[in-house]
Amino acid sequence: MDSEGSDLDARFGPKNARKNFDKGNVKGGKEKRVGVREIFNDWDLLLPSTDPYVDEDDDDELNDDEKWKKRQLSKKGWESSRGQAILLMFLVAIAVFVRIWKLAVPGAVVFDEQHFGGFAGDYLKGEFFMDIHPPLGKMLYAAVAYMLGFNGDFEFIPGRLYTKNIPYIGMRMFAVACGVGLIPISYLTIKRSGHSTQAAMICAILITFENALVTQSRLILLDAPMMLFMGYTMLAWINFYNHRNRPFTRGWWFWLLQTGFSLFLSSSVKWVGLFTIATVGVCVLKYLQESRTHLYISTRDFSKQFVALFFCLLILPGVLYIGLHALDFRLLSNSGSGNAWVSPQFQMTLKGHDVLPVMADIAWNSRVHIRHANTNGGWVHTMPGEHTREGSKEQAVQLVEWDDDLTCWQIYPADPHLHPSIEFDGFVYDGDQIRLRHCYSKVALSTNDIESLGSNKTFLREVSGAKWSKHPTEEAIWRVELQGQEQRKKDKSKQWHSIKGFRLWNEKRQCYLQSHKVFRAPYSTYQEVGCIQGGRQKANTIFIVDQNVNSHLPKSTPSLSYQPLSFFQKFLELNRVMWWTHHDLSAPGFAESSPWSWPLLRRGINYYSSRETNHYVHFMGNPLLWWAASAAVAFYMLSCVWSVIKYLKGKDETKFERDRFVASGTFYAGWAIHYIPFFFMSRQVFLHHYLPALYFSILLLVSRLDRTWQRWPARLRYLTGIALMAAVMVSWYSFAPFAYGTDFGSRAKCERLRTMGGWTFTCH
């Protein structure tokens, strides 16, 4: 401002200064023009307010001078609608270039493109498959492939070169579109959180030049759409929160419904979206607490808001998630590679299934295949040469996911002298004592008093294949207990039939045959079969006979068929299988890393390498940005600890210190909820699982920087922001060959980068 304005301000005070200054600038009834540069010399209104979520219509906290500047900014400059649109288009253009450059390189199947490209082909052929992720992301890729003329006739094998008729570039373009969409979303998230335009621009640039996000948004992977939907979820929630003073208005309902719909999108690509639901849940608690304590709404209005939140943020996403599976089942109506993962009852709903009727009556000498009723329904299996433990002579018994000759067992009576007669008709009844002899290796299914090696629990006895003997030991005798039967009287109404649940009880060890989701031994990949004592885990002690052959029974013996599942039964079974398959991914992998190393970017993942084409893709983040974001998280946690200490000492905090708990608190909660649970997962975890948490940590970094810049001169704020963006771009450029599959130019340059961070990638 000029000296005249300053004098007026000193004489009349801040409220009347602008009014009198305006009068002094009017000549001949015309107001003196105020340039955009003059407005931008004062950054007061571009900095965040006390509340991180600014109500655009709430000017009560502004004086006349600030209101005047706000009106001018809304008409001109970058704060106007036109200015904001130009900024966003400029940022999107940069993001498109960064992500689309050399998109066709490498022209081969890279990393998990083998899965998601193949799944797109399965959708186009209508063949049922099994995957650990919900179907939305794969459906979207399949839709893109269909529109590009792909018929699914290509086997996605890692490293295999794409042929000319495979629209892999178009499918990668969908990932690019998702990655580019995250840029304006990150900009608007910071902007709608009450931060400055400068901060929003910096955030968008940081997301644009983050190498790991660039890599994931250039390949046929699920991370790009998942990140897009997660980012939009938080933006929708922030926009809804901005309407908290105007409940039940059109804007309030619109953004609440948008939040619920985007929660469905997030959780339907990957189950990591459940962490996003938890993040929004924390924000909802804060919203309800503020509504009750600060806005002083009535109990009736509070109850109405609670019901609206419950319906839109829980019921709506749940209904849409179920509806998505209805579409998924309709598209995948034919038998396919996923049949082995689901029950025969599920397979009965698929066209072209090979589930045949099973001989109903089980009798002595019947050859049966015993299937576990729980844990994805594996078969009891043993094979020669595989022993229970080192030094043991008994064969190992385990549960496997396939049915073959090594899952066949023959039924014999416990009494070797028992034979069919007038009193004994040869059938097996509830309460009968039997022995099971392996059809191939001729060993007896037996238990002992040794703790099972996999679980190493005192209540779980080992089950093994012991040497067959005409005079059996008590450990090899099992009593048949039909599911739901309490009495133990021989009656034809309680005859043992195929595909009916049963349990096997060993009197000697007082235990039931059982299997659960534990490996048989530390060195084994097969599921443990044991004998459990004390009535534990009853659901895991139920088995069924799904194959039954007996040459002694007449051909007229009736057969039983599985009953097809209803839609909701299929929905529950498929999601249960997905859950347990997630749980079972615990075998060490070449790309696995520990969650503690992710914020420090200790190692990347080799996605693709080919000496023939000299193309190498390595999943690697932007080290400078990762370390800066991790430092912001650490400093934020320390500031919170210091705040608690000051509170305990009875000291008051300044306004600037209290502001750390507003927008920054939301971003920190998102980081923690999307990161900490991985420490408690038994499954394999990889560096790319950190991407959602990384996104929140970048938002937190920018939020804290913007708060700090409030106390800095305008020129210093500009220079610091430019320096940060330039440094991140230089770091991106240094590691760009990893994302684009190009050459570093020299091996020495690659070696210098590897030495700098102590990474383990290979330089070629």
PDB file of C-alpha atoms in Angstrom, residues 86-326:
ATOM      1  CA  ILE A  86      -5.898 -21.922 -15.549  1.00  0.00           C
ATOM      2  CA  LEU A  87      -3.735 -23.147 -12.672  1.00  0.00           C
ATOM      3  CA  LEU A  88      -5.381 -26.556 -12.658  1.00  0.00           C
ATOM      4  CA  MET A  89      -5.078 -26.931 -16.432  1.00  0.00           C
ATOM      5  CA  PHE A  90      -1.405 -25.997 -16.223  1.00  0.00           C
ATOM      6  CA  LEU A  91      -0.776 -28.568 -13.473  1.00  0.00           C
ATOM      7  CA  VAL A  92      -2.720 -31.272 -15.330  1.00  0.00           C
ATOM      8  CA  ALA A  93      -0.730 -30.597 -18.510  1.00  0.00           C
ATOM      9  CA  ILE A  94       2.529 -31.104 -16.627  1.00  0.00           C
ATOM     10  CA  ALA A  95       1.216 -34.294 -15.013  1.00  0.00           C
ATOM     11  CA  VAL A  96       0.106 -35.705 -18.371  1.00  0.00           C
ATOM     12  CA  PHE A  97       3.561 -35.131 -19.863  1.00  0.00           C
ATOM     13  CA  VAL A  98       5.335 -36.648 -16.848  1.00  0.00           C
ATOM     14  CA  ARG A  99       3.214 -39.805 -16.893  1.00  0.00           C
ATOM     15  CA  ILE A 100       2.686 -40.375 -20.600  1.00  0.00           C
ATOM     16  CA  TRP A 101       6.283 -39.958 -21.785  1.00  0.00           C
ATOM     17  CA  LYS A 102       7.632 -43.233 -23.255  1.00  0.00           C
ATOM     18  CA  LEU A 103       4.486 -45.043 -22.111  1.00  0.00           C
ATOM     19  CA  ALA A 104       5.087 -47.879 -24.569  1.00  0.00           C
ATOM     20  CA  VAL A 105       8.414 -48.705 -22.852  1.00  0.00           C
ATOM     21  CA  PRO A 106       8.866 -51.473 -22.018  1.00  0.00           C
ATOM     22  CA  GLY A 107       6.706 -53.232 -24.576  1.00  0.00           C
ATOM     23  CA  ALA A 108       6.422 -56.330 -22.415  1.00  0.00           C
ATOM     24  CA  VAL A 109       4.437 -57.628 -19.445  1.00  0.00           C
ATOM     25  CA  VAL A 110       5.761 -55.829 -16.361  1.00  0.00           C
ATOM     26  CA  PHE A 111       5.409 -57.136 -12.779  1.00  0.00           C
ATOM     27  CA  ASP A 112       1.725 -57.587 -11.798  1.00  0.00           C
ATOM     28  CA  GLU A 113       0.478 -56.778 -15.289  1.00  0.00           C
ATOM     29  CA  GLN A 114       0.544 -60.557 -15.596  1.00  0.00           C
ATOM     30  CA  HIS A 115      -2.350 -60.712 -13.130  1.00  0.00           C
ATOM     31  CA  PHE A 116      -4.481 -57.692 -13.933  1.00  0.00           C
ATOM     32  CA  GLY A 117      -4.013 -57.906 -17.684  1.00  0.00           C
ATOM     33  CA  GLY A 118      -4.923 -61.583 -17.510  1.00  0.00           C
ATOM     34  CA  PHE A 119      -7.961 -60.841 -15.363  1.00  0.00           C
ATOM     35  CA  ALA A 120      -9.170 -58.354 -17.970  1.00  0.00           C
ATOM     36  CA  GLY A 121      -8.981 -61.190 -20.511  1.00  0.00           C
ATOM     37  CA  ASP A 122     -10.952 -63.470 -18.176  1.00  0.00           C
ATOM     38  CA  TYR A 123     -13.702 -60.859 -17.933  1.00  0.00           C
ATOM     39  CA  LEU A 124     -13.898 -60.595 -21.705  1.00  0.00           C
ATOM     40  CA  LYS A 125     -14.194 -64.393 -21.979  1.00  0.00           C
ATOM     41  CA  GLY A 126     -16.591 -64.615 -19.039  1.00  0.00           C
ATOM     42  CA  GLU A 127     -14.412 -67.157 -17.177  1.00  0.00           C
ATOM     43  CA  PHE A 128     -14.494 -67.189 -13.395  1.00  0.00           C
ATOM     44  CA  PHE A 129     -11.175 -66.447 -11.676  1.00  0.00           C
ATOM     45  CA  MET A 130     -10.036 -65.856  -8.135  1.00  0.00           C
ATOM     46  CA  ASP A 131      -8.148 -62.788  -6.942  1.00  0.00           C
ATOM     47  CA  ILE A 132      -7.424 -61.313  -3.533  1.00  0.00           C
ATOM     48  CA  HIS A 133      -8.786 -57.879  -4.515  1.00  0.00           C
ATOM     49  CA  PRO A 134     -12.382 -56.702  -5.038  1.00  0.00           C
ATOM     50  CA  PRO A 135     -13.513 -56.551  -8.662  1.00  0.00           C
ATOM     51  CA  LEU A 136     -13.950 -52.850  -9.520  1.00  0.00           C
ATOM     52  CA  GLY A 137     -10.409 -52.046 -10.694  1.00  0.00           C
ATOM     53  CA  LYS A 138     -10.212 -55.180 -12.846  1.00  0.00           C
ATOM     54  CA  MET A 139     -13.641 -54.423 -14.322  1.00  0.00           C
ATOM     55  CA  LEU A 140     -12.487 -50.958 -15.348  1.00  0.00           C
ATOM     56  CA  TYR A 141      -9.397 -52.327 -17.093  1.00  0.00           C
ATOM     57  CA  ALA A 142     -11.577 -54.948 -18.798  1.00  0.00           C
ATOM     58  CA  ALA A 143     -13.959 -52.238 -19.998  1.00  0.00           C
ATOM     59  CA  VAL A 144     -11.063 -50.253 -21.469  1.00  0.00           C
ATOM     60  CA  ALA A 145      -9.682 -53.398 -23.151  1.00  0.00           C
ATOM     61  CA  TYR A 146     -13.132 -54.194 -24.581  1.00  0.00           C
ATOM     62  CA  MET A 147     -13.516 -50.710 -26.052  1.00  0.00           C
ATOM     63  CA  LEU A 148     -10.066 -51.064 -27.629  1.00  0.00           C
ATOM     64  CA  GLY A 149     -11.032 -54.330 -29.325  1.00  0.00           C
ATOM     65  CA  PHE A 150      -9.164 -56.816 -27.127  1.00  0.00           C
ATOM     66  CA  ASN A 151     -10.711 -60.319 -27.102  1.00  0.00           C
ATOM     67  CA  GLY A 152      -8.718 -61.767 -24.202  1.00  0.00           C
ATOM     68  CA  ASP A 153      -6.629 -64.148 -26.333  1.00  0.00           C
ATOM     69  CA  PHE A 154      -3.214 -63.329 -24.894  1.00  0.00           C
ATOM     70  CA  GLU A 155      -1.353 -65.008 -22.069  1.00  0.00           C
ATOM     71  CA  PHE A 156       0.162 -62.395 -19.789  1.00  0.00           C
ATOM     72  CA  ILE A 157       3.488 -63.974 -18.823  1.00  0.00           C
ATOM     73  CA  PRO A 158       6.088 -61.804 -17.026  1.00  0.00           C
ATOM     74  CA  GLY A 159       8.581 -60.461 -19.549  1.00  0.00           C
ATOM     75  CA  ARG A 160       6.631 -61.592 -22.602  1.00  0.00           C
ATOM     76  CA  LEU A 161       6.589 -59.014 -25.397  1.00  0.00           C
ATOM     77  CA  TYR A 162       3.207 -57.610 -26.333  1.00  0.00           C
ATOM     78  CA  THR A 163       2.029 -58.308 -29.862  1.00  0.00           C
ATOM     79  CA  LYS A 164       0.588 -55.636 -32.146  1.00  0.00           C
ATOM     80  CA  ASN A 165      -3.029 -56.635 -31.505  1.00  0.00           C
ATOM     81  CA  ILE A 166      -2.763 -56.173 -27.721  1.00  0.00           C
ATOM     82  CA  PRO A 167      -3.931 -52.675 -26.658  1.00  0.00           C
ATOM     83  CA  TYR A 168      -1.546 -52.499 -23.725  1.00  0.00           C
ATOM     84  CA  ILE A 169      -0.797 -48.814 -24.327  1.00  0.00           C
ATOM     85  CA  GLY A 170      -4.498 -47.975 -24.140  1.00  0.00           C
ATOM     86  CA  MET A 171      -4.865 -49.981 -20.946  1.00  0.00           C
ATOM     87  CA  ARG A 172      -1.862 -48.183 -19.485  1.00  0.00           C
ATOM     88  CA  MET A 173      -3.481 -44.912 -20.538  1.00  0.00           C
ATOM     89  CA  PHE A 174      -6.322 -45.652 -18.121  1.00  0.00           C
ATOM     90  CA  ALA A 175      -3.753 -45.865 -15.313  1.00  0.00           C
ATOM     91  CA  VAL A 176      -2.249 -42.594 -16.573  1.00  0.00           C
ATOM     92  CA  ALA A 177      -5.675 -40.931 -16.446  1.00  0.00           C
ATOM     93  CA  CYS A 178      -6.107 -42.065 -12.833  1.00  0.00           C
ATOM     94  CA  GLY A 179      -2.642 -40.826 -11.896  1.00  0.00           C
ATOM     95  CA  VAL A 180      -3.258 -37.460 -13.564  1.00  0.00           C
ATOM     96  CA  GLY A 181      -6.639 -37.162 -11.831  1.00  0.00           C
ATOM     97  CA  LEU A 182      -4.925 -37.292  -8.452  1.00  0.00           C
ATOM     98  CA  ILE A 183      -3.074 -34.019  -9.208  1.00  0.00           C
ATOM     99  CA  PRO A 184      -6.069 -31.621  -9.202  1.00  0.00           C
ATOM    100  CA  ILE A 185      -7.554 -33.613  -6.339  1.00  0.00           C
ATOM    101  CA  SER A 186      -4.442 -33.019  -4.202  1.00  0.00           C
ATOM    102  CA  TYR A 187      -4.515 -29.326  -5.163  1.00  0.00           C
ATOM    103  CA  LEU A 188      -8.165 -28.926  -4.181  1.00  0.00           C
ATOM    104  CA  THR A 189      -7.692 -30.948  -0.997  1.00  0.00           C
ATOM    105  CA  ILE A 190      -5.092 -28.493   0.271  1.00  0.00           C
ATOM    106  CA  LYS A 191      -7.037 -25.502  -1.020  1.00  0.00           C
ATOM    107  CA  ARG A 192     -10.363 -26.582   0.489  1.00  0.00           C
ATOM    108  CA  SER A 193      -8.592 -27.279   3.772  1.00  0.00           C
ATOM    109  CA  GLY A 194      -8.013 -23.553   4.144  1.00  0.00           C
ATOM    110  CA  HIS A 195      -4.433 -23.428   2.914  1.00  0.00           C
ATOM    111  CA  SER A 196      -2.937 -20.989   0.450  1.00  0.00           C
ATOM    112  CA  THR A 197      -2.867 -21.231  -3.311  1.00  0.00           C
ATOM    113  CA  GLN A 198       0.907 -21.380  -3.077  1.00  0.00           C
ATOM    114  CA  ALA A 199       0.659 -24.438  -0.813  1.00  0.00           C
ATOM    115  CA  ALA A 200      -1.887 -26.103  -3.093  1.00  0.00           C
ATOM    116  CA  MET A 201       0.387 -25.594  -6.108  1.00  0.00           C
ATOM    117  CA  ILE A 202       3.376 -26.994  -4.259  1.00  0.00           C
ATOM    118  CA  CYS A 203       1.380 -30.057  -3.162  1.00  0.00           C
ATOM    119  CA  ALA A 204       0.256 -30.752  -6.739  1.00  0.00           C
ATOM    120  CA  ILE A 205       3.838 -30.410  -8.022  1.00  0.00           C
ATOM    121  CA  LEU A 206       5.145 -32.777  -5.327  1.00  0.00           C
ATOM    122  CA  ILE A 207       2.554 -35.409  -6.221  1.00  0.00           C
ATOM    123  CA  THR A 208       3.305 -34.935  -9.921  1.00  0.00           C
ATOM    124  CA  PHE A 209       7.023 -35.575  -9.534  1.00  0.00           C
ATOM    125  CA  GLU A 210       6.840 -38.463  -7.062  1.00  0.00           C
ATOM    126  CA  ASN A 211       8.616 -41.328  -8.838  1.00  0.00           C
ATOM    127  CA  ALA A 212       6.730 -44.189  -7.187  1.00  0.00           C
ATOM    128  CA  LEU A 213       3.354 -42.671  -8.058  1.00  0.00           C
ATOM    129  CA  VAL A 214       4.594 -42.074 -11.606  1.00  0.00           C
ATOM    130  CA  THR A 215       5.638 -45.724 -11.941  1.00  0.00           C
ATOM    131  CA  GLN A 216       2.350 -47.128 -10.648  1.00  0.00           C
ATOM    132  CA  SER A 217       0.314 -44.851 -12.913  1.00  0.00           C
ATOM    133  CA  ARG A 218       2.114 -46.040 -16.075  1.00  0.00           C
ATOM    134  CA  LEU A 219       1.361 -49.757 -15.753  1.00  0.00           C
ATOM    135  CA  ILE A 220      -1.709 -52.005 -15.725  1.00  0.00           C
ATOM    136  CA  LEU A 221      -1.928 -52.056 -11.931  1.00  0.00           C
ATOM    137  CA  LEU A 222      -4.636 -51.318  -9.362  1.00  0.00           C
ATOM    138  CA  ASP A 223      -2.755 -48.701  -7.359  1.00  0.00           C
ATOM    139  CA  ALA A 224      -3.522 -45.775  -9.693  1.00  0.00           C
ATOM    140  CA  PRO A 225      -7.353 -46.098  -9.571  1.00  0.00           C
ATOM    141  CA  MET A 226      -7.188 -46.927  -5.866  1.00  0.00           C
ATOM    142  CA  MET A 227      -5.169 -43.758  -5.122  1.00  0.00           C
ATOM    143  CA  LEU A 228      -7.529 -41.681  -7.281  1.00  0.00           C
ATOM    144  CA  PHE A 229     -10.620 -42.861  -5.410  1.00  0.00           C
ATOM    145  CA  MET A 230      -8.939 -42.534  -2.018  1.00  0.00           C
ATOM    146  CA  GLY A 231      -7.854 -38.969  -2.774  1.00  0.00           C
ATOM    147  CA  TYR A 232     -11.323 -38.034  -3.970  1.00  0.00           C
ATOM    148  CA  THR A 233     -12.845 -39.530  -0.822  1.00  0.00           C
ATOM    149  CA  MET A 234     -10.855 -37.145   1.373  1.00  0.00           C
ATOM    150  CA  LEU A 235     -11.639 -34.188  -0.895  1.00  0.00           C
ATOM    151  CA  ALA A 236     -15.361 -35.005  -0.782  1.00  0.00           C
ATOM    152  CA  TRP A 237     -15.257 -35.259   3.014  1.00  0.00           C
ATOM    153  CA  ILE A 238     -13.483 -31.909   3.346  1.00  0.00           C
ATOM    154  CA  ASN A 239     -16.053 -30.265   1.093  1.00  0.00           C
ATOM    155  CA  PHE A 240     -18.807 -31.814   3.198  1.00  0.00           C
ATOM    156  CA  TYR A 241     -17.136 -30.581   6.373  1.00  0.00           C
ATOM    157  CA  ASN A 242     -17.094 -27.069   4.940  1.00  0.00           C
ATOM    158  CA  HIS A 243     -20.906 -27.219   4.977  1.00  0.00           C
ATOM    159  CA  ARG A 244     -21.133 -28.206   8.638  1.00  0.00           C
ATOM    160  CA  ASN A 245     -22.774 -24.885   9.519  1.00  0.00           C
ATOM    161  CA  ARG A 246     -25.472 -25.491   6.887  1.00  0.00           C
ATOM    162  CA  PRO A 247     -26.768 -29.024   7.543  1.00  0.00           C
ATOM    163  CA  PHE A 248     -29.340 -30.596   5.237  1.00  0.00           C
ATOM    164  CA  THR A 249     -28.784 -28.032   2.501  1.00  0.00           C
ATOM    165  CA  ARG A 250     -28.235 -29.126  -1.098  1.00  0.00           C
ATOM    166  CA  GLY A 251     -24.448 -28.785  -0.817  1.00  0.00           C
ATOM    167  CA  TRP A 252     -24.388 -30.662   2.491  1.00  0.00           C
ATOM    168  CA  TRP A 253     -26.290 -33.621   1.003  1.00  0.00           C
ATOM    169  CA  PHE A 254     -24.332 -33.583  -2.253  1.00  0.00           C
ATOM    170  CA  TRP A 255     -20.915 -33.873  -0.639  1.00  0.00           C
ATOM    171  CA  LEU A 256     -22.108 -36.363   1.965  1.00  0.00           C
ATOM    172  CA  LEU A 257     -23.394 -38.644  -0.798  1.00  0.00           C
ATOM    173  CA  GLN A 258     -20.180 -38.074  -2.760  1.00  0.00           C
ATOM    174  CA  THR A 259     -18.170 -39.151   0.264  1.00  0.00           C
ATOM    175  CA  GLY A 260     -20.206 -42.338   0.653  1.00  0.00           C
ATOM    176  CA  PHE A 261     -19.989 -43.149  -3.054  1.00  0.00           C
ATOM    177  CA  SER A 262     -16.227 -42.595  -3.126  1.00  0.00           C
ATOM    178  CA  LEU A 263     -15.835 -44.817  -0.056  1.00  0.00           C
ATOM    179  CA  PHE A 264     -17.469 -47.555  -2.112  1.00  0.00           C
ATOM    180  CA  LEU A 265     -15.054 -46.865  -4.980  1.00  0.00           C
ATOM    181  CA  SER A 266     -12.010 -46.925  -2.685  1.00  0.00           C
ATOM    182  CA  SER A 267     -12.890 -50.195  -0.979  1.00  0.00           C
ATOM    183  CA  SER A 268     -13.939 -51.888  -4.234  1.00  0.00           C
ATOM    184  CA  VAL A 269     -10.523 -51.652  -5.911  1.00  0.00           C
ATOM    185  CA  LYS A 270      -8.380 -52.812  -3.005  1.00  0.00           C
ATOM    186  CA  TRP A 271      -9.252 -53.593   0.582  1.00  0.00           C
ATOM    187  CA  VAL A 272      -6.788 -50.885   1.572  1.00  0.00           C
ATOM    188  CA  GLY A 273      -9.878 -48.746   1.059  1.00  0.00           C
ATOM    189  CA  LEU A 274     -11.068 -50.061   4.418  1.00  0.00           C
ATOM    190  CA  PHE A 275      -8.361 -47.880   5.981  1.00  0.00           C
ATOM    191  CA  THR A 276      -9.865 -44.914   4.139  1.00  0.00           C
ATOM    192  CA  ILE A 277     -13.232 -45.798   5.673  1.00  0.00           C
ATOM    193  CA  ALA A 278     -11.554 -45.838   9.081  1.00  0.00           C
ATOM    194  CA  THR A 279      -9.981 -42.431   8.389  1.00  0.00           C
ATOM    195  CA  VAL A 280     -13.338 -40.947   7.476  1.00  0.00           C
ATOM    196  CA  GLY A 281     -14.764 -42.634  10.574  1.00  0.00           C
ATOM    197  CA  VAL A 282     -12.319 -40.708  12.759  1.00  0.00           C
ATOM    198  CA  CYS A 283     -13.299 -37.498  10.964  1.00  0.00           C
ATOM    199  CA  VAL A 284     -16.979 -38.309  11.557  1.00  0.00           C
ATOM    200  CA  LEU A 285     -16.348 -38.578  15.299  1.00  0.00           C
ATOM    201  CA  LYS A 286     -14.688 -35.164  15.216  1.00  0.00           C
ATOM    202  CA  TYR A 287     -17.605 -33.788  13.199  1.00  0.00           C
ATOM    203  CA  LEU A 288     -20.205 -35.123  15.643  1.00  0.00           C
ATOM    204  CA  GLN A 289     -18.236 -33.877  18.631  1.00  0.00           C
ATOM    205  CA  GLU A 290     -18.023 -30.372  17.157  1.00  0.00           C
ATOM    206  CA  SER A 291     -21.696 -30.406  16.190  1.00  0.00           C
ATOM    207  CA  ARG A 292     -22.671 -31.198  19.756  1.00  0.00           C
ATOM    208  CA  THR A 293     -20.230 -29.030  21.700  1.00  0.00           C
ATOM    209  CA  HIS A 294     -19.482 -26.046  19.439  1.00  0.00           C
ATOM    210  CA  LEU A 295     -22.491 -25.593  17.187  1.00  0.00           C
ATOM    211  CA  TYR A 296     -24.932 -26.334  20.025  1.00  0.00           C
ATOM    212  CA  ILE A 297     -27.461 -28.135  17.823  1.00  0.00           C
ATOM    213  CA  SER A 298     -30.510 -29.746  19.382  1.00  0.00           C
ATOM    214  CA  THR A 299     -30.703 -33.426  20.209  1.00  0.00           C
ATOM    215  CA  ARG A 300     -33.230 -33.921  17.438  1.00  0.00           C
ATOM    216  CA  ASP A 301     -30.997 -32.310  14.782  1.00  0.00           C
ATOM    217  CA  PHE A 302     -28.001 -34.212  16.107  1.00  0.00           C
ATOM    218  CA  SER A 303     -29.903 -37.498  15.780  1.00  0.00           C
ATOM    219  CA  LYS A 304     -30.975 -36.629  12.237  1.00  0.00           C
ATOM    220  CA  GLN A 305     -27.371 -35.898  11.257  1.00  0.00           C
ATOM    221  CA  PHE A 306     -26.190 -39.133  12.849  1.00  0.00           C
ATOM    222  CA  VAL A 307     -28.730 -41.160  10.872  1.00  0.00           C
ATOM    223  CA  ALA A 308     -27.792 -39.369   7.648  1.00  0.00           C
ATOM    224  CA  LEU A 309     -24.085 -40.032   8.233  1.00  0.00           C
ATOM    225  CA  PHE A 310     -24.727 -43.673   9.108  1.00  0.00           C
ATOM    226  CA  PHE A 311     -26.815 -44.258   5.998  1.00  0.00           C
ATOM    227  CA  CYS A 312     -24.587 -42.393   3.522  1.00  0.00           C
ATOM    228  CA  LEU A 313     -21.179 -43.490   4.848  1.00  0.00           C
ATOM    229  CA  LEU A 314     -21.917 -47.104   5.821  1.00  0.00           C
ATOM    230  CA  ILE A 315     -25.153 -48.407   4.343  1.00  0.00           C
ATOM    231  CA  LEU A 316     -24.728 -46.809   0.901  1.00  0.00           C
ATOM    232  CA  PRO A 317     -21.141 -48.078   0.308  1.00  0.00           C
ATOM    233  CA  GLY A 318     -22.136 -51.522   1.597  1.00  0.00           C
ATOM    234  CA  VAL A 319     -25.149 -51.812  -0.718  1.00  0.00           C
ATOM    235  CA  LEU A 320     -23.103 -50.661  -3.701  1.00  0.00           C
ATOM    236  CA  TYR A 321     -20.327 -53.128  -2.822  1.00  0.00           C
ATOM    237  CA  ILE A 322     -22.826 -55.986  -2.793  1.00  0.00           C
ATOM    238  CA  GLY A 323     -24.338 -54.772  -6.058  1.00  0.00           C
ATOM    239  CA  LEU A 324     -20.879 -54.716  -7.637  1.00  0.00           C
ATOM    240  CA  HIS A 325     -20.504 -58.424  -6.880  1.00  0.00           C
ATOM    241  CA  ALA A 326     -23.860 -59.102  -8.507  1.00  0.00           C
TER     242      ALA A 326
END
